[in-house]
Coordinates of C-alpha atoms and ligand atoms in Angstrom, one line a residue:
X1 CA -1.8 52.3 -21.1
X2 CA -0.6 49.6 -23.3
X3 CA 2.1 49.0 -20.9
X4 CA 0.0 48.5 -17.9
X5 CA -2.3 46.3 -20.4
X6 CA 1.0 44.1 -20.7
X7 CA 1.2 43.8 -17.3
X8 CA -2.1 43.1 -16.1
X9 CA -2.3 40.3 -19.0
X10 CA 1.2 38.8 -17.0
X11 CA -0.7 39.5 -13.9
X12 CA -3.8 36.9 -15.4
X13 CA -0.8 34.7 -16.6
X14 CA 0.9 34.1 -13.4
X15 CA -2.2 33.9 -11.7
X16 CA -3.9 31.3 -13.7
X17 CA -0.6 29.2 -13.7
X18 CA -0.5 29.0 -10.4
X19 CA -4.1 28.5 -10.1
X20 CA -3.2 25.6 -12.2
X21 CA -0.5 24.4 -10.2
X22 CA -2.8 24.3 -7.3
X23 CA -5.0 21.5 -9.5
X24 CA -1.7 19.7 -10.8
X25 CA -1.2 19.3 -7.0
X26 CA -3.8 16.3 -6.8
X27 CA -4.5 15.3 -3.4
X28 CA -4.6 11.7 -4.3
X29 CA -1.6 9.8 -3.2
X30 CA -0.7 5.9 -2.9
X31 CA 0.7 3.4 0.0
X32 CA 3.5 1.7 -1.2
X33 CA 4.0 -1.7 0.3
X34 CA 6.7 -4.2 -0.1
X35 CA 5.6 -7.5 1.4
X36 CA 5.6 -8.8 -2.1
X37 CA 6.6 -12.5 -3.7
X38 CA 7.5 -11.0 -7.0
X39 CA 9.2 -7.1 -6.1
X40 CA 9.2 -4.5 -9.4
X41 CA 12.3 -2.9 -9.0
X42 CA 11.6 0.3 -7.4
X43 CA 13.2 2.2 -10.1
X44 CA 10.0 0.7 -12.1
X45 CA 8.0 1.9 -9.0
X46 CA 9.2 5.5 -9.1
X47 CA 8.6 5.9 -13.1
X48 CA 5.4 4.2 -12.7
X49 CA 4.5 6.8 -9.8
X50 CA 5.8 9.3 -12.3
X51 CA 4.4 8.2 -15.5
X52 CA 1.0 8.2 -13.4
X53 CA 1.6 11.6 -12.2
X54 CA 1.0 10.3 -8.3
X55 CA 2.7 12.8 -6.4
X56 CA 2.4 11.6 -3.0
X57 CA 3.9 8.1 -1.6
X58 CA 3.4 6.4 2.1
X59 CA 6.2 3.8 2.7
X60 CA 5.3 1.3 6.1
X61 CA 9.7 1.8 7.1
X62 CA 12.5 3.3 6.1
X63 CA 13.5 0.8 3.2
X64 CA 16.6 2.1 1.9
X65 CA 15.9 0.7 -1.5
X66 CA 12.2 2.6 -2.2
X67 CA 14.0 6.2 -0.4
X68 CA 17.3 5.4 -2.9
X69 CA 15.2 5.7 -6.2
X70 CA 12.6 8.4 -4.6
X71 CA 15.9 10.7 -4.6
X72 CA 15.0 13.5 -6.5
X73 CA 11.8 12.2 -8.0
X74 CA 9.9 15.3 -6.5
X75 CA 7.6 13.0 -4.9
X76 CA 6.2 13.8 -1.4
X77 CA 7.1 10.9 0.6
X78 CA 5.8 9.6 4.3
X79 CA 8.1 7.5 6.5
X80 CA 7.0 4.9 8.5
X81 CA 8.0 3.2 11.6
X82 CA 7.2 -0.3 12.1
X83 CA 4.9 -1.1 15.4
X84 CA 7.6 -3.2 16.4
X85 CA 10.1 -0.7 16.6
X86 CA 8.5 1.5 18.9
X87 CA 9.6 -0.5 22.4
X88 CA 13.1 0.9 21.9
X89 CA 12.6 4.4 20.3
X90 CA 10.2 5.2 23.2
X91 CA 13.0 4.6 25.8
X92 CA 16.2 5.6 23.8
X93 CA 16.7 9.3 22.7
X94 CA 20.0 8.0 21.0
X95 CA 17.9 5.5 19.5
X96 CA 15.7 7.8 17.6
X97 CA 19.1 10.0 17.0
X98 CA 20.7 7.1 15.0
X99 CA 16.8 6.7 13.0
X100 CA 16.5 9.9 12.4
X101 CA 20.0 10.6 10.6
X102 CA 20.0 6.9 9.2
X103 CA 16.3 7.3 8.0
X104 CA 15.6 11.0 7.6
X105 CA 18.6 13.7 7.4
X106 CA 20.4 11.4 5.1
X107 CA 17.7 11.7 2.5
X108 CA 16.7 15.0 3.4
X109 CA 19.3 17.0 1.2
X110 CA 19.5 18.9 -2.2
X111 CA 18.3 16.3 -4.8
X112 CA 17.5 13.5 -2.1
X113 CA 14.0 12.5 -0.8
X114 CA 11.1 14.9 -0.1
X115 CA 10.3 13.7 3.3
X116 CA 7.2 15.6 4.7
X117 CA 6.1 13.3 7.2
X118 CA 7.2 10.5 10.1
X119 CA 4.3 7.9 10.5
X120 CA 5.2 6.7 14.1
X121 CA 3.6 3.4 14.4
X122 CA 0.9 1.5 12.1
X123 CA -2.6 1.8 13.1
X124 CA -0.8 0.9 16.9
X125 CA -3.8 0.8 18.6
X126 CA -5.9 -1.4 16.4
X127 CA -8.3 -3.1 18.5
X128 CA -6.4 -6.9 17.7
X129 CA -2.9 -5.8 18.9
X130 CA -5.1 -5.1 22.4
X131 CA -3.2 -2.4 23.8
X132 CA 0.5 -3.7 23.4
X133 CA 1.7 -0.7 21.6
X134 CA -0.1 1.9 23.0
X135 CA 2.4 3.5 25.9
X136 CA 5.1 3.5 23.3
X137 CA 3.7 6.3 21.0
X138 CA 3.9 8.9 22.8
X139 CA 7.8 8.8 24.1
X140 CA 8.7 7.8 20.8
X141 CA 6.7 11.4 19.3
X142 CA 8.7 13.1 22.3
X143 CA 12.1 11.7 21.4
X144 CA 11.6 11.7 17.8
X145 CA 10.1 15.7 17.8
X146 CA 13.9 15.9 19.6
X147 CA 15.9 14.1 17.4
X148 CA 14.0 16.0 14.5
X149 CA 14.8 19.6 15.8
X150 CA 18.8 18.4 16.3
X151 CA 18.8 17.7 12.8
X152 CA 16.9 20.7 12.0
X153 CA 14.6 18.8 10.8
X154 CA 11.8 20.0 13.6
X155 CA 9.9 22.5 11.5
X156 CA 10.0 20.4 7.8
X157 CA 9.2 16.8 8.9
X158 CA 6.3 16.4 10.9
X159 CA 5.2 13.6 13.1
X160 CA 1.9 11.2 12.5
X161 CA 0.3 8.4 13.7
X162 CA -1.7 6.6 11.3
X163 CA -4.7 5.1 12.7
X164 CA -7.1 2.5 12.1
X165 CA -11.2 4.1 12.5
X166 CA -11.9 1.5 14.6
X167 CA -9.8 3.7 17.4
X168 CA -13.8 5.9 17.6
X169 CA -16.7 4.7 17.7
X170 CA -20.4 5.5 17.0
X171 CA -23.5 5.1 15.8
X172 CA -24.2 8.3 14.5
X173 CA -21.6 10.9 12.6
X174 CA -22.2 13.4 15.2
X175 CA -22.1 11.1 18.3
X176 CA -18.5 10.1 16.9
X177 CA -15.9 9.6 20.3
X178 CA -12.9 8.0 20.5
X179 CA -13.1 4.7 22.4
X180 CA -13.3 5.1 26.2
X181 CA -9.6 3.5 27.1
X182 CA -7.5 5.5 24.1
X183 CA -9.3 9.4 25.3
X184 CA -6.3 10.3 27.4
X185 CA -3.8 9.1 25.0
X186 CA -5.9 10.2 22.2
X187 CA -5.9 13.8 24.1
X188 CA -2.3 14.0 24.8
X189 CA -1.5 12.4 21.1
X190 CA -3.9 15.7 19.2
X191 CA -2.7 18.1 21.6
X192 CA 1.1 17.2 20.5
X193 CA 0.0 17.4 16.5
X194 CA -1.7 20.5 16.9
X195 CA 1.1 22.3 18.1
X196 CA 3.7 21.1 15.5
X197 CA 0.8 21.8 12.9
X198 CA 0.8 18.0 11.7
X199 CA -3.2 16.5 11.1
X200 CA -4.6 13.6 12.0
X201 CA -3.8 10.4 9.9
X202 CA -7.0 8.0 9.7
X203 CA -7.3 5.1 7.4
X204 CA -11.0 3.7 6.4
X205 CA -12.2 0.9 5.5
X206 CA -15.7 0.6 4.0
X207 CA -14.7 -3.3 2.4
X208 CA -13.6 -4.6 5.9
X209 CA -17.2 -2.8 7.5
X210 CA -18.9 -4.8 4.5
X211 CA -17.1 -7.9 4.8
X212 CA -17.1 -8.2 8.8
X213 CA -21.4 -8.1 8.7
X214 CA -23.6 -9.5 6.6
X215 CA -26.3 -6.7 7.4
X216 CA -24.5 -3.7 5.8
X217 CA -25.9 -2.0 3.2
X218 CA -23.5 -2.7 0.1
X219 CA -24.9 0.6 -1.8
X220 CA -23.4 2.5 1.1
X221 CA -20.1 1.1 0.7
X222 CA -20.4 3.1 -2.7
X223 CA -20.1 6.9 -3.4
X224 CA -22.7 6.3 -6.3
X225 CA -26.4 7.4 -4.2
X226 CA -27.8 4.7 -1.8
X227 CA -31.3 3.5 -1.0
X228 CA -29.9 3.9 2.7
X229 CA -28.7 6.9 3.2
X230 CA -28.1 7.4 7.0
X231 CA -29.8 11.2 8.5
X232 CA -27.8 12.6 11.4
X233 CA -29.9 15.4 12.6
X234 CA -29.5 18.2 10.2
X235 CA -27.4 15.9 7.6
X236 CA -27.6 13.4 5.6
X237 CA -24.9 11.1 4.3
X238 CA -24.6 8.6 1.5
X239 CA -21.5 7.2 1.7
X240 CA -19.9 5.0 4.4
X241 CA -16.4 7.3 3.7
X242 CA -18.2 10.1 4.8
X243 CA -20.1 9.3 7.6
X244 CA -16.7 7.6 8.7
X245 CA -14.8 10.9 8.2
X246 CA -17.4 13.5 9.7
X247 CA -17.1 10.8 13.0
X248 CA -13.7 11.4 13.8
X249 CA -14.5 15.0 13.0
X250 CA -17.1 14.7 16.2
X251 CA -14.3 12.8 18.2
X252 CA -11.7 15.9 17.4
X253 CA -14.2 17.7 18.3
X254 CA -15.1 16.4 21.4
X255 CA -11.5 16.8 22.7
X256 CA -11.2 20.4 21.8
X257 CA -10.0 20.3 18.5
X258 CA -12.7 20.6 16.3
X259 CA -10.5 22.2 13.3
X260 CA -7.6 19.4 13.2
X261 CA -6.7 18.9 9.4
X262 CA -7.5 15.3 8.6
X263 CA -5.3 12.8 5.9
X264 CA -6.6 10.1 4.7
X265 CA -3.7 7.4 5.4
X266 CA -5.2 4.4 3.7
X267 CA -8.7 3.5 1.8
X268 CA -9.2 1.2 -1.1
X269 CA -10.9 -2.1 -1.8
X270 CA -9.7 -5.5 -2.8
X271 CA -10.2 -7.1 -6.4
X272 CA -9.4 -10.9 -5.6
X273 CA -9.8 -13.5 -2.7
X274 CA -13.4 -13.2 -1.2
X275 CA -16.7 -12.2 -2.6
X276 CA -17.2 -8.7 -2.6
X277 CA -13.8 -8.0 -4.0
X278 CA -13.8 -7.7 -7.5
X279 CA -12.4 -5.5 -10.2
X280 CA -15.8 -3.7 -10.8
X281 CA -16.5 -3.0 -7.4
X282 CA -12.9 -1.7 -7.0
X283 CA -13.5 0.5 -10.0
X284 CA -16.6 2.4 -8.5
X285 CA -15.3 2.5 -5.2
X286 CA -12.0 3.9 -6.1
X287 CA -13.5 5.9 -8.8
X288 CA -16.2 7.4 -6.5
X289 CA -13.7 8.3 -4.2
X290 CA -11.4 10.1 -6.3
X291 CA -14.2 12.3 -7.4
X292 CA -15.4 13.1 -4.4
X293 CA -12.3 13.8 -2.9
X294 CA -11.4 16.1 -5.9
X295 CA -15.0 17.3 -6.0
X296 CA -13.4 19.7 -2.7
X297 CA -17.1 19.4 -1.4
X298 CA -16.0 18.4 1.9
X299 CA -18.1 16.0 4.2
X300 CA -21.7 18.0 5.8
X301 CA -19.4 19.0 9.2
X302 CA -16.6 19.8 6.9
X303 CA -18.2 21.7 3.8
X304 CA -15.8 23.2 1.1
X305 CA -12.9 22.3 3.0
X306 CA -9.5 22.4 1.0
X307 CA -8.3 19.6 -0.7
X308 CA -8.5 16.5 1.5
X309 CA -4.9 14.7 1.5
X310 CA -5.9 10.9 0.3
X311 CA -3.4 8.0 0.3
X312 CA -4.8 5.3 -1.4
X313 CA -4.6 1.4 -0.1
X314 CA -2.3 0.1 -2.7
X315 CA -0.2 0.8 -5.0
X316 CA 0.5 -3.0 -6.1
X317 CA -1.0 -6.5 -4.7
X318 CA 1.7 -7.9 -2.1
X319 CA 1.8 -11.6 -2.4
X320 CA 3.6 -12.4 0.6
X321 CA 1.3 -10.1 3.1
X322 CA -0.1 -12.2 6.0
X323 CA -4.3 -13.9 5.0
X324 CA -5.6 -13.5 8.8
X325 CA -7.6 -10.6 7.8
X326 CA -8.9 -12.5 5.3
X327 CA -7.5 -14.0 1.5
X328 CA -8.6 -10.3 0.0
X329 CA -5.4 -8.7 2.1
X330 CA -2.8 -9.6 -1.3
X331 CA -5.0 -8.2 -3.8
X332 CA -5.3 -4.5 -2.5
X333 CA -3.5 -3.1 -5.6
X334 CA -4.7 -0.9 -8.0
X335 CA -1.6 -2.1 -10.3
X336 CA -1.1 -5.9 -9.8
X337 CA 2.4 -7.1 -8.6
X338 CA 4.1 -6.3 -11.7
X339 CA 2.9 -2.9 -12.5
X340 CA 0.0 -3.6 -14.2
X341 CA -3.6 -1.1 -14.0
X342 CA -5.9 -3.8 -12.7
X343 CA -9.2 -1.8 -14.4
X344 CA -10.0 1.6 -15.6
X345 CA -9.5 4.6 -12.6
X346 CA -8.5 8.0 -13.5
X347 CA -6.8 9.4 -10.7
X348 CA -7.4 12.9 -12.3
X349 CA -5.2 12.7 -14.5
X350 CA -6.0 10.2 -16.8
X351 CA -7.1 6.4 -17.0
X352 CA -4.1 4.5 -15.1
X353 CA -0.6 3.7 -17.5
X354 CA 0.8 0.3 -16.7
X355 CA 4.8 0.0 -15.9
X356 CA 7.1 -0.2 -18.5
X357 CA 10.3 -1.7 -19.1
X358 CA 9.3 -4.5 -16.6
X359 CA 11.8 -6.9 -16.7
X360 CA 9.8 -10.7 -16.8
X361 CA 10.9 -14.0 -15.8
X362 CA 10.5 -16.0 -19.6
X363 CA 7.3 -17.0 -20.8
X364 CA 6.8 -20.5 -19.1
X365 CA 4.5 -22.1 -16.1
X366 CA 4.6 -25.2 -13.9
X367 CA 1.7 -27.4 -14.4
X368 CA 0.8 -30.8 -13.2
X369 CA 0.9 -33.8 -15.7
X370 CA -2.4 -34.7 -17.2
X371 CA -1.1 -38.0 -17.1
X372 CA -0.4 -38.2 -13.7
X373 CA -2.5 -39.9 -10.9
X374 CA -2.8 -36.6 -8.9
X375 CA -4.3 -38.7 -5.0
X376 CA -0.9 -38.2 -3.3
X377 CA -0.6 -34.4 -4.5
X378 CA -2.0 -33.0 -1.7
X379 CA 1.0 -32.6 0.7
X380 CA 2.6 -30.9 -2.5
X381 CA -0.2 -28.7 -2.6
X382 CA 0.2 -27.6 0.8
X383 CA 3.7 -26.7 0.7
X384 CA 3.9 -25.0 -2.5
X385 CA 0.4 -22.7 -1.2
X386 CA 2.6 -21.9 2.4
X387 CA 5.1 -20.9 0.6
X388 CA 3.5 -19.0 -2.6
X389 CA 0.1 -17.3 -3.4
X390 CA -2.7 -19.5 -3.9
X391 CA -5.1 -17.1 -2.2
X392 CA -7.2 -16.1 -5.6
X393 CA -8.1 -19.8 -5.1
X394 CA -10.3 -19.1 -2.5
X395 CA -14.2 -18.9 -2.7
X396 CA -15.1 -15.4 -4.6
X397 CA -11.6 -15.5 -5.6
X398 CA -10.9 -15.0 -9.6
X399 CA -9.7 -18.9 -9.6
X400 CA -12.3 -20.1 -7.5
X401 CA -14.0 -22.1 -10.7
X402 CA -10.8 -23.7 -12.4
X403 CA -11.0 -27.3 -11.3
X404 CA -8.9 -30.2 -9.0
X405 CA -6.5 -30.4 -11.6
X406 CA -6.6 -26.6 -12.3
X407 CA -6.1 -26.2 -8.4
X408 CA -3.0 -28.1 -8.5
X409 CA -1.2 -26.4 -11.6
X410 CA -2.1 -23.1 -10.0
X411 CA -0.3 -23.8 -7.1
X412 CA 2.9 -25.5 -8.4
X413 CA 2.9 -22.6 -11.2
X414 CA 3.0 -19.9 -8.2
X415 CA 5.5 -22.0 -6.3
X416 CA 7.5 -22.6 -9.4
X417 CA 7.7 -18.4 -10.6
X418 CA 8.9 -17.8 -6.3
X419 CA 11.4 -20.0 -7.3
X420 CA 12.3 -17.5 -10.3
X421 CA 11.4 -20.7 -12.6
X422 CA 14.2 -22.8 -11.2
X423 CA 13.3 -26.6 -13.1
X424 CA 13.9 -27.9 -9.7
X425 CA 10.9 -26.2 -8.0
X426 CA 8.8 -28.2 -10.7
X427 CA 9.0 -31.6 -9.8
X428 CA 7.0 -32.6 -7.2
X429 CA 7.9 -36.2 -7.4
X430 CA 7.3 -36.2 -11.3
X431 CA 3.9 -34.4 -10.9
X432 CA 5.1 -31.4 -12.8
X433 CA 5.4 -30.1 -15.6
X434 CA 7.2 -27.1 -17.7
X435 CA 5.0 -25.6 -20.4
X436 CA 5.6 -22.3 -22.6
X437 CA 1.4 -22.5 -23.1
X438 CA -0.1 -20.1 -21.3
X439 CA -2.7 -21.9 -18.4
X440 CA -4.5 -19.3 -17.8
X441 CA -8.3 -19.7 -17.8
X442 CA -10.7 -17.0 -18.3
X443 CA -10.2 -14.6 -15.5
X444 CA -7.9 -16.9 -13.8
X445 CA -4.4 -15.8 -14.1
X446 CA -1.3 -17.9 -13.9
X447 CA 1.2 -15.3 -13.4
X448 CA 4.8 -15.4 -14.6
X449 CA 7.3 -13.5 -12.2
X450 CA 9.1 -10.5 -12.6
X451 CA 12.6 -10.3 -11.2
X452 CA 14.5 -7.1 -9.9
X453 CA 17.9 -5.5 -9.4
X454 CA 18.1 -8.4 -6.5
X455 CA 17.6 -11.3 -8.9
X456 CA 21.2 -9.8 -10.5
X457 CA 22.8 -11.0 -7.7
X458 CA 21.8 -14.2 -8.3
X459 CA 24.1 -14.0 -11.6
X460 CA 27.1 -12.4 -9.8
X461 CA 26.4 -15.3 -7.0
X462 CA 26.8 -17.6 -10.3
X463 CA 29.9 -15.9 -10.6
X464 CA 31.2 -15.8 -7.2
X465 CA 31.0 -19.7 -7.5
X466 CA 33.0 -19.9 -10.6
X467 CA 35.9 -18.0 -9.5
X468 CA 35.2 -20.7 -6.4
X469 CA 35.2 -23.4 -8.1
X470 CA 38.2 -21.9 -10.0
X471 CA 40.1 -21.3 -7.0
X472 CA 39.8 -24.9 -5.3
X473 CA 41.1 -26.2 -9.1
X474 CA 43.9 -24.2 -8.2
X475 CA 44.6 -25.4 -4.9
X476 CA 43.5 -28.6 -5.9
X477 CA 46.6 -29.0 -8.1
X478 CA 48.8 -27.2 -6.0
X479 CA 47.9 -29.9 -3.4
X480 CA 47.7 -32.9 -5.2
Ligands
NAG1 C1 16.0 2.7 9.5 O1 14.8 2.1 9.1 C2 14.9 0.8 8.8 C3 13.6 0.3 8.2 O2 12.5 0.6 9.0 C4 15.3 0.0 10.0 O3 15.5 -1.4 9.7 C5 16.6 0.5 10.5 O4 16.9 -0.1 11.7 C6 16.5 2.0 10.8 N1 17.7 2.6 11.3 C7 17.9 2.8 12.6 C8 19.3 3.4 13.0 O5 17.1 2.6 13.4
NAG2 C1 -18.4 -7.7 -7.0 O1 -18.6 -7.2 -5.7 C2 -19.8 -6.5 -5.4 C3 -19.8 -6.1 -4.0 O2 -18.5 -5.6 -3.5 C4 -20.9 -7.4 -5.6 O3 -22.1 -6.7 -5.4 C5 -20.9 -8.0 -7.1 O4 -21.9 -8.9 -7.2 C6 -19.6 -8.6 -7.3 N1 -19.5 -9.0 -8.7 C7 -19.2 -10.1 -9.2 C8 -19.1 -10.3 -10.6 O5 -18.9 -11.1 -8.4
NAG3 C1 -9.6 -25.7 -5.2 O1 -9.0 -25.1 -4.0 C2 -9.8 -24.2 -3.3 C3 -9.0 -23.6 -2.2 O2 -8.3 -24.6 -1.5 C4 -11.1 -24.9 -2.8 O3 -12.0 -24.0 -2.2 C5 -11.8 -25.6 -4.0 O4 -12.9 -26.4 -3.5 C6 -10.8 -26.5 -4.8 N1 -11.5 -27.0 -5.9 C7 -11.5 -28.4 -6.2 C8 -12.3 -28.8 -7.4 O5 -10.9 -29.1 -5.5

């Protein structure tokens, strides 16, 4: 009796621990991007990924420096391939060989990478890139699904194509379809997932549905009730996430695949560079999304479904990303460039922990000169904004209010901490200025750079040109 006591109370044990390993496995994951001005080392990455308990990472290629410090971090890890890419692994099989060991089996080992999926493509049929990518995801998932299975790799990484939710369309949840030219690829591109068990990767957008018209109703943008709830027949939704998810449910549906597991590839919202995109509204978003994703209540076509797989758009702001979607496109970041939690979000476990150990350029900005006739500035202006950040500038941007002469320090300060502080890149024909005062006004931040394992090489470059300098000495007096 008392024995089989013991054992029962083991049984509740092991049963409740992995109960509770099942909720330790949050389905809340992030993109990591690296089109940044100032990069974090991703060593500072990985322990902030860590330190945040975020055990699921999206990477947009193969970077050899973000897969070398994922090694055996535990983390689950996606793979992309660039768009670009896709020309030649659609038409080489050796091609996607040569990517697959480079990219994949090389990581893929005892104590390496935990690489669970292949993204083929970004979003490659987004309605702007009209069509030029399209014929080349489908060889490439051929040849790749190949390539995998040599490696014996065909069963543990699976295939994806992240998409953009502008590739359905509808009024209506349940009217959902995808858009008339992209149903046969669409068809053949399901059909291939569903028999390698991979689900379909969607990324949504309720900002960019908000920011494109004028007429959308902000409260639905927001997973905190609505005065415009939107009634579907039978269902009614209040949240633009949901009625955006439950409409590519109809589109699956419509091509015979009605039960297709769905990952959320990329959702988020902007804090800087347009109005609309501020920290609080980031907060609630993100924070409304979060609990309903862990909420497990599903969508109304998808009720009580099990945890939904969420990747969320970004990690950190990328400074060097291109503006045509608009100014908002660097400031995605729930951690700013160096690491830093942007505003309170508890991703379940836990308000947000900022990076540590984050290795700063020293404390000092590039101003302009008070005393200075500032008429001729603007060329410098120009150039130093092309080259750095100046986007948070912008109107609804967090340095929108700071002033002509405010404009100007702002933008030879960014210039300046590209050019990792070098005095040089503060001149602008005696216009600047070095301070070690802090410029910053109000919300307006005038950042100071971070440097990375990179910026090291810059000292042994220092010491490449000594032993130089040394060396033509020496020939120097050999030859004289
Ligand atoms: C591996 O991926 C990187 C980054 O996407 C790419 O530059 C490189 O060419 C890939 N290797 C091969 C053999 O294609
Ligand atoms: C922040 O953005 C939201 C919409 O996204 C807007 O309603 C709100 O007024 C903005 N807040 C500020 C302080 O600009
Ligand atoms: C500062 O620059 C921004 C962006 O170029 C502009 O919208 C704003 O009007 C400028 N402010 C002043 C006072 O010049």
């Amino acid at each position: 009796m008392e024995k089989l006591h013991f054992y029962s109370k083991i049984l509740v044990l092991v049963l409740s621990l992995s109960a509770a390993v099942e909720v330790a496995e949050s389905a809340i994951g992030v993109n990591w991007g690296t089109i940044s001005l100032h990069r974090l080392s991703p060593k500072n990455v990985v322990d902030l990924l860590k330190d945040n308990k975020i055990e699921k990472v999206k990477l947009f290629d193969a970077d050899p420096d973000s897969l070398k410090a994922l090694m055996g971090s535990g983390i689950q890890v996606m793979v992309g391939i660039p768009n670009e890419m896709l020309a030649l692994l659609s038409s080489s099989a050796s091609a996607c060989d040569l990517w697959v060991a480079q990219n994949v089996s090389k990581y893929v080992v005892k104590g390496g990478v935990d690489i669970k999926y292949v993204a083929v493509g970004n979003e490659p049929f987004l309605t702007s890139y009209s069509g030029q990518f399209q014929s080349y995801v489908v060889p490439t998932m051929v040849n790749l699904q190949q390539s995998l299975a040599k490696a014996n790799l065909g069963g543990t990484v699976k295939l994806v194509v992240p998409c953009n939710a502008d590739a359905y369309v509808s009024n209506l949840p349940s009217q959902g379809a995808f858009r008339a030219e992209l149903t046969q690829i669409m068809t053949q591109i399901v059909s291939f997932l569903n028999s390698n068990g991979s689900p379909f990767i969607v990324n949504i957008y309720p900002f960019l549905s908000m920011y494109g018209n004028s007429d959308f109703p902000q409260d639905y943008a927001f997973f905190e009730g609505t005065t415009h709830p939107v009634v579907d027949g039978p269902n009614t939704y209040y949240s633009a996430f949901d009625g955006n998810f439950d409409t590519l449910v109809s589109a699956l549906s419509k091509l015979g695949y009605p039960q297709m597991p769905i990952v959320i590839g990329e959702v988020g919202w902007p804090t800087d560079g347009a109005s609309g995109a501020n920290l609080t509204a980031a907060r609630v978003f993100n924070q409304g999304l979060v609990k309903n994703v862990l909420s497990n209540k599903g969508t109304p076509l998808r009720p009580g479904v099990p945890p939904m797989d969420v990747y969320l758009f970004s990690l950190l702001d990328e400074g060097a990303k291109s503006t045509l979607p608009g100014n908002f496109e660097r400031h995605w970041g729930i951690f700013s460039f160096d690491g830093q939690a942007k505003y309170r979000l508890n991703l379940g476990n836990g308000y947000l922990k900022n990076a540590k150990e984050v290795k700063y350029l020293p404390s000092r900005w590039c101003v302009a000169n008070p005393n200075r006739d500032l008429s001729t500035v603007a060329s410098h202006f120009k150039l130093a904004c092309n080259y750095a950040d100046c986007t948070t500038l912008s109107y609804g941007g967090s340095c929108n209010n700071i002033g002509e002469k405010g404009n100007i320090s702002y933008a030879f300060n960014s210039y300046y901490q590209v050019q990792k502080q070098n005095p040089r890149s503060c001149e602008f024909d005696g216009i600047g200025m070095i301070t070690m005062l802090d410029p910053s006004i109000g919300d307006c931040r005038f950042l100071v750079g971070v440097t990375d394992e990179k910026s090291l090489g810059f000292r042994s470059d220092s010491g490449w040109c000594v032993i130089l300098l040394v060396a033509c000495w020496v020939l120097r007096v050999i030859f004289m």
